[in-house]
CSV table of N, CA, C and O in Angstrom, one decimal:
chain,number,residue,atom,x,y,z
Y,267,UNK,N,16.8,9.5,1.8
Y,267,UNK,CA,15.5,9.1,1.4
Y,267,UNK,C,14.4,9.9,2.1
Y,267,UNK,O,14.6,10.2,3.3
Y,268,UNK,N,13.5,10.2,1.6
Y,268,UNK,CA,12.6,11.1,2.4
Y,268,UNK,C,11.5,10.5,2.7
Y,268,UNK,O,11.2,9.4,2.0
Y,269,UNK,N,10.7,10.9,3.5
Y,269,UNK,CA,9.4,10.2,4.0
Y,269,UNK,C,8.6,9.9,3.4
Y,269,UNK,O,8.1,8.8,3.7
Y,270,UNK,N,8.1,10.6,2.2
Y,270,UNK,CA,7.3,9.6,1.3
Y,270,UNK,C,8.0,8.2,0.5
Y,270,UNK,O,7.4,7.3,0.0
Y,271,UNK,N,9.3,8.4,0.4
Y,271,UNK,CA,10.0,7.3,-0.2
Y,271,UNK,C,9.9,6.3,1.4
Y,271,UNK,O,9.1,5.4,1.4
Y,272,UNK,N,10.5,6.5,2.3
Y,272,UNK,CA,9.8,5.4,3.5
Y,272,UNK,C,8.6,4.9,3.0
Y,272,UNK,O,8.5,4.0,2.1
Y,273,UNK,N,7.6,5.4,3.6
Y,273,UNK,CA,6.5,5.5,3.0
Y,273,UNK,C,6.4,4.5,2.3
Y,273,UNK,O,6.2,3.3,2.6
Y,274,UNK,N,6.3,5.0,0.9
Y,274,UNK,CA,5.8,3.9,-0.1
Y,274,UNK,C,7.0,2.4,0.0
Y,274,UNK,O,6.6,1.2,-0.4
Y,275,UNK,N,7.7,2.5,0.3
Y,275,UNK,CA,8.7,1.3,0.7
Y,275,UNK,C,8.1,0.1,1.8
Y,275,UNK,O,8.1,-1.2,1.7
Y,276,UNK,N,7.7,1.1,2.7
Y,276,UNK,CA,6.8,0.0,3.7
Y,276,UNK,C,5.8,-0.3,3.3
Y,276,UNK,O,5.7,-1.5,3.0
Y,277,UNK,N,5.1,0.4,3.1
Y,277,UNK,CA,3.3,-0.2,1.7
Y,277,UNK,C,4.1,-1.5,1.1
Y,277,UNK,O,3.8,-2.6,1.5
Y,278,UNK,N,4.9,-1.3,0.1
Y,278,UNK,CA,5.8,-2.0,-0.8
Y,278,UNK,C,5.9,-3.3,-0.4
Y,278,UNK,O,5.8,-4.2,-1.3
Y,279,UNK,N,6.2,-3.7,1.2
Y,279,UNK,CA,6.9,-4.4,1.8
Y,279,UNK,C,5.7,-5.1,2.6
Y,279,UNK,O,5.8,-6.4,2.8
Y,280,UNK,N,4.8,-4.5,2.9
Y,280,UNK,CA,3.9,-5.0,3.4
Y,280,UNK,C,2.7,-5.3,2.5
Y,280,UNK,O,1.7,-5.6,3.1
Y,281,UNK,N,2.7,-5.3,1.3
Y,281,UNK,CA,1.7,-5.6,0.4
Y,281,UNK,C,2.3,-7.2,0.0
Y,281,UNK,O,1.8,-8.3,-0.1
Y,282,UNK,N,3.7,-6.6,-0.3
Y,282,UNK,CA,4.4,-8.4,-0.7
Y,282,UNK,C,4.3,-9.1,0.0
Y,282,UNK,O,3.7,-10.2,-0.2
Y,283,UNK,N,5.0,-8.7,1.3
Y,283,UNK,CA,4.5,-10.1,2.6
Y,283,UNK,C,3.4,-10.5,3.0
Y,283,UNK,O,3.3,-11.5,3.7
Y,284,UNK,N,1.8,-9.3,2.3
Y,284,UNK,CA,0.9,-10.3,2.9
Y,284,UNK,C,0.2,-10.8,1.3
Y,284,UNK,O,-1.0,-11.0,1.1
Y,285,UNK,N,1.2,-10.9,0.5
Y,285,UNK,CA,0.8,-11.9,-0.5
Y,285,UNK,C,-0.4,-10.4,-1.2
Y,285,UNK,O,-1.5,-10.9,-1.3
Y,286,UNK,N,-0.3,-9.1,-1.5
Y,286,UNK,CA,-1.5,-8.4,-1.9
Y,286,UNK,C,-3.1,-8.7,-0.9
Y,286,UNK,O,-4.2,-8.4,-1.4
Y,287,UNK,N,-3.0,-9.0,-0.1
Y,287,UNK,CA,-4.2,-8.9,0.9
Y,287,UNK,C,-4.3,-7.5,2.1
Y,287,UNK,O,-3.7,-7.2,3.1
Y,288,UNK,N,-5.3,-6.7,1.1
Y,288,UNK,CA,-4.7,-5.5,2.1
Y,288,UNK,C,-5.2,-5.5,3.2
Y,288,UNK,O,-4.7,-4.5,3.9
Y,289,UNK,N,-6.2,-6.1,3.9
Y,289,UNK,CA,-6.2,-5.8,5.3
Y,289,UNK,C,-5.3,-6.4,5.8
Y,289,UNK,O,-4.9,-5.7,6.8
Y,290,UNK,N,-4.6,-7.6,5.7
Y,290,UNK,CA,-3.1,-8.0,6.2
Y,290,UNK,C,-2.0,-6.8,6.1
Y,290,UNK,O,-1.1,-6.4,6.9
Y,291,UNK,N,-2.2,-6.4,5.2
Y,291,UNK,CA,-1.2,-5.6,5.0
Y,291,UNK,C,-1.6,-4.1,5.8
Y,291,UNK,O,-0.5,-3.4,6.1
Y,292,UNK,N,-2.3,-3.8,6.0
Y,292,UNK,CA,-2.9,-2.7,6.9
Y,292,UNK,C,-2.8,-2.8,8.2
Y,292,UNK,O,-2.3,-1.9,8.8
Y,293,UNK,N,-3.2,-3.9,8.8
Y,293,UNK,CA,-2.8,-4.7,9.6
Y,293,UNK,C,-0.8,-5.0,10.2
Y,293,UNK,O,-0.3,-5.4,11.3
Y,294,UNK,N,-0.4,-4.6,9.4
Y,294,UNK,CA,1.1,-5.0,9.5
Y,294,UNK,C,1.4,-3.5,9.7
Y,294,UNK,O,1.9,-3.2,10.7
Y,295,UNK,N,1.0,-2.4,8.7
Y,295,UNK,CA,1.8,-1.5,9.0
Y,295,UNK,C,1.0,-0.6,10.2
Y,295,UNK,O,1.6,0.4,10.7
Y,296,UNK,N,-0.1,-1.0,10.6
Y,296,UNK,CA,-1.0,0.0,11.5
Y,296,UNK,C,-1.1,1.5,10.9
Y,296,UNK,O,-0.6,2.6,11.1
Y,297,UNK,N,-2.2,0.7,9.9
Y,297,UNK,CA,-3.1,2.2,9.5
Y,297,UNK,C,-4.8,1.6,8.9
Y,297,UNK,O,-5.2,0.4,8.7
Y,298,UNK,N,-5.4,2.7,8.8
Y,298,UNK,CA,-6.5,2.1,8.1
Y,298,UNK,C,-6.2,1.4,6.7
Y,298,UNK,O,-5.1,1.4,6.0
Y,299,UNK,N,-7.6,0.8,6.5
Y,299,UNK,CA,-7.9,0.8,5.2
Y,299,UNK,C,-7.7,1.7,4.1
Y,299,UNK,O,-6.9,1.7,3.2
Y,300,UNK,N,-8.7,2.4,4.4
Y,300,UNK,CA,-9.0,3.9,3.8
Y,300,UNK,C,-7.1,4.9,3.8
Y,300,UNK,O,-6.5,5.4,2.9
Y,301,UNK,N,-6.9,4.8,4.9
Y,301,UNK,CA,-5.3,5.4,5.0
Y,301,UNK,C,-4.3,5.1,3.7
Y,301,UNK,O,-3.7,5.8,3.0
Y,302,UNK,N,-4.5,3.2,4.0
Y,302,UNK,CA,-3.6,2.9,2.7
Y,302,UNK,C,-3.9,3.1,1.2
Y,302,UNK,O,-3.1,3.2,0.3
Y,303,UNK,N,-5.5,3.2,1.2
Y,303,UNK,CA,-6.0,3.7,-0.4
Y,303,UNK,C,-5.6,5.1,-0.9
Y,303,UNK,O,-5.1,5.3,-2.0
Y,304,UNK,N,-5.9,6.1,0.3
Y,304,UNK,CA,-5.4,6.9,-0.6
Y,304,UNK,C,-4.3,7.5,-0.3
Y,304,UNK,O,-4.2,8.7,-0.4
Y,305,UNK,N,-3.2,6.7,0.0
Y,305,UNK,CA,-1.3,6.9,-0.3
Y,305,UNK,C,-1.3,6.1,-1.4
Y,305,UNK,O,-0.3,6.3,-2.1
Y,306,UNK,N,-1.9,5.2,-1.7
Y,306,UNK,CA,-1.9,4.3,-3.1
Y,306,UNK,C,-2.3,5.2,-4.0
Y,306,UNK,O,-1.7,5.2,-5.1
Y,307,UNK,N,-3.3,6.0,-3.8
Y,307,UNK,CA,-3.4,6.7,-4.7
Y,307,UNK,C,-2.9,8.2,-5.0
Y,307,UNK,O,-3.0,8.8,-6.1
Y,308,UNK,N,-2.4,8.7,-3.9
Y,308,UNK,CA,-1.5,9.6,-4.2
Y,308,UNK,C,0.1,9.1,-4.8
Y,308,UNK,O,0.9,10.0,-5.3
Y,309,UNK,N,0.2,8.4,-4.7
Y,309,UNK,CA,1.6,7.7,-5.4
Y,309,UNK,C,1.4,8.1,-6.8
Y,309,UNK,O,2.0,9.0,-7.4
Y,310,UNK,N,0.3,7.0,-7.6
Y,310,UNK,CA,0.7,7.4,-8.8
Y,310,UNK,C,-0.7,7.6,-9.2
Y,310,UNK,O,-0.9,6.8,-10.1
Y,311,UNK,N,-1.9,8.3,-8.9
Y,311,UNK,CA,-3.0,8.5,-9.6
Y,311,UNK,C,-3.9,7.7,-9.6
Y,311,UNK,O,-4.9,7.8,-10.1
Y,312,UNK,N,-3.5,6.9,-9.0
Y,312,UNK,CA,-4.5,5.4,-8.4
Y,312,UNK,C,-4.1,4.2,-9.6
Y,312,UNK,O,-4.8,3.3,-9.6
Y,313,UNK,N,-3.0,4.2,-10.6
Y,313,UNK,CA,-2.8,3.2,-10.9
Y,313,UNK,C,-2.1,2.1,-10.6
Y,313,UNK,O,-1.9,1.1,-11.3
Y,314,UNK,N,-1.5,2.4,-9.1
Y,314,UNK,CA,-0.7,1.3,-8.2
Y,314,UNK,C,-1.7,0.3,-8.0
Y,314,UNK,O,-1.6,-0.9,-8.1
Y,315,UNK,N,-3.1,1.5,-7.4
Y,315,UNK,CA,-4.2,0.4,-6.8
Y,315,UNK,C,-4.8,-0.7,-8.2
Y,315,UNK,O,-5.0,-1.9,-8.1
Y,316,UNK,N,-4.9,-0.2,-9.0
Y,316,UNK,CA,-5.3,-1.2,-10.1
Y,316,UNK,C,-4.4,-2.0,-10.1
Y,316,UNK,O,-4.9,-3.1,-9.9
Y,317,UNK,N,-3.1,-2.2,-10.1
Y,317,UNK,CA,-2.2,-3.3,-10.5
Y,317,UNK,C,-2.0,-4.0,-9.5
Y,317,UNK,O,-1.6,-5.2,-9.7
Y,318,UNK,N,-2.2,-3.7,-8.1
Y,318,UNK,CA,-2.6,-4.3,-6.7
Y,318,UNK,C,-3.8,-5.3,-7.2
Y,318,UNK,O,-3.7,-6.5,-6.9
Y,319,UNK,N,-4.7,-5.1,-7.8
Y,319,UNK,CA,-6.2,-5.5,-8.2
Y,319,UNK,C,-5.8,-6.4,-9.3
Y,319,UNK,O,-6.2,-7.6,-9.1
Y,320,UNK,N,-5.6,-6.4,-9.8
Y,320,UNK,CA,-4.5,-7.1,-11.2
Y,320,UNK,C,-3.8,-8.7,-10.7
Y,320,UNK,O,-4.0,-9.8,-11.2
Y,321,UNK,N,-2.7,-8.1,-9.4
Y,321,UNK,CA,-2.1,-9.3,-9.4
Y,321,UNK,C,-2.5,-10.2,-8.3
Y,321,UNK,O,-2.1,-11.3,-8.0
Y,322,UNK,N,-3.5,-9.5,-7.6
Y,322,UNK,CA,-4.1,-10.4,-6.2
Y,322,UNK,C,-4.8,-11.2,-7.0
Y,322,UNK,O,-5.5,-12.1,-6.4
């Protein structure tokens, strides 16, 4: 598994556990805000972050 697969795994894992609340979740993995937007959006073009927006 390579580091962006970590990566988005822990995002993954910490977005679920904090119920889609991303400063909890930012908070959990120790990064910014700003940090986790745009790995959200380098994932898939920013439409992770919409469906983040979607199900919260």
């Amino acid at each position: 598994m390579s580091l962006q697969q970590l990566s988005s795994t822990a995002i993954d894992q910490a977005l679920q556990a904090a119920r889609g609340n991303l400063s909890q979740a930012t908070r959990q993995l120790g990064i910014s805000r700003q940090t986790l937007y745009r790995k959200l959006a380098s994932r898939t073009h920013g439409s992770a972050l919409n469906a983040i927006a979607l199900d919260a």
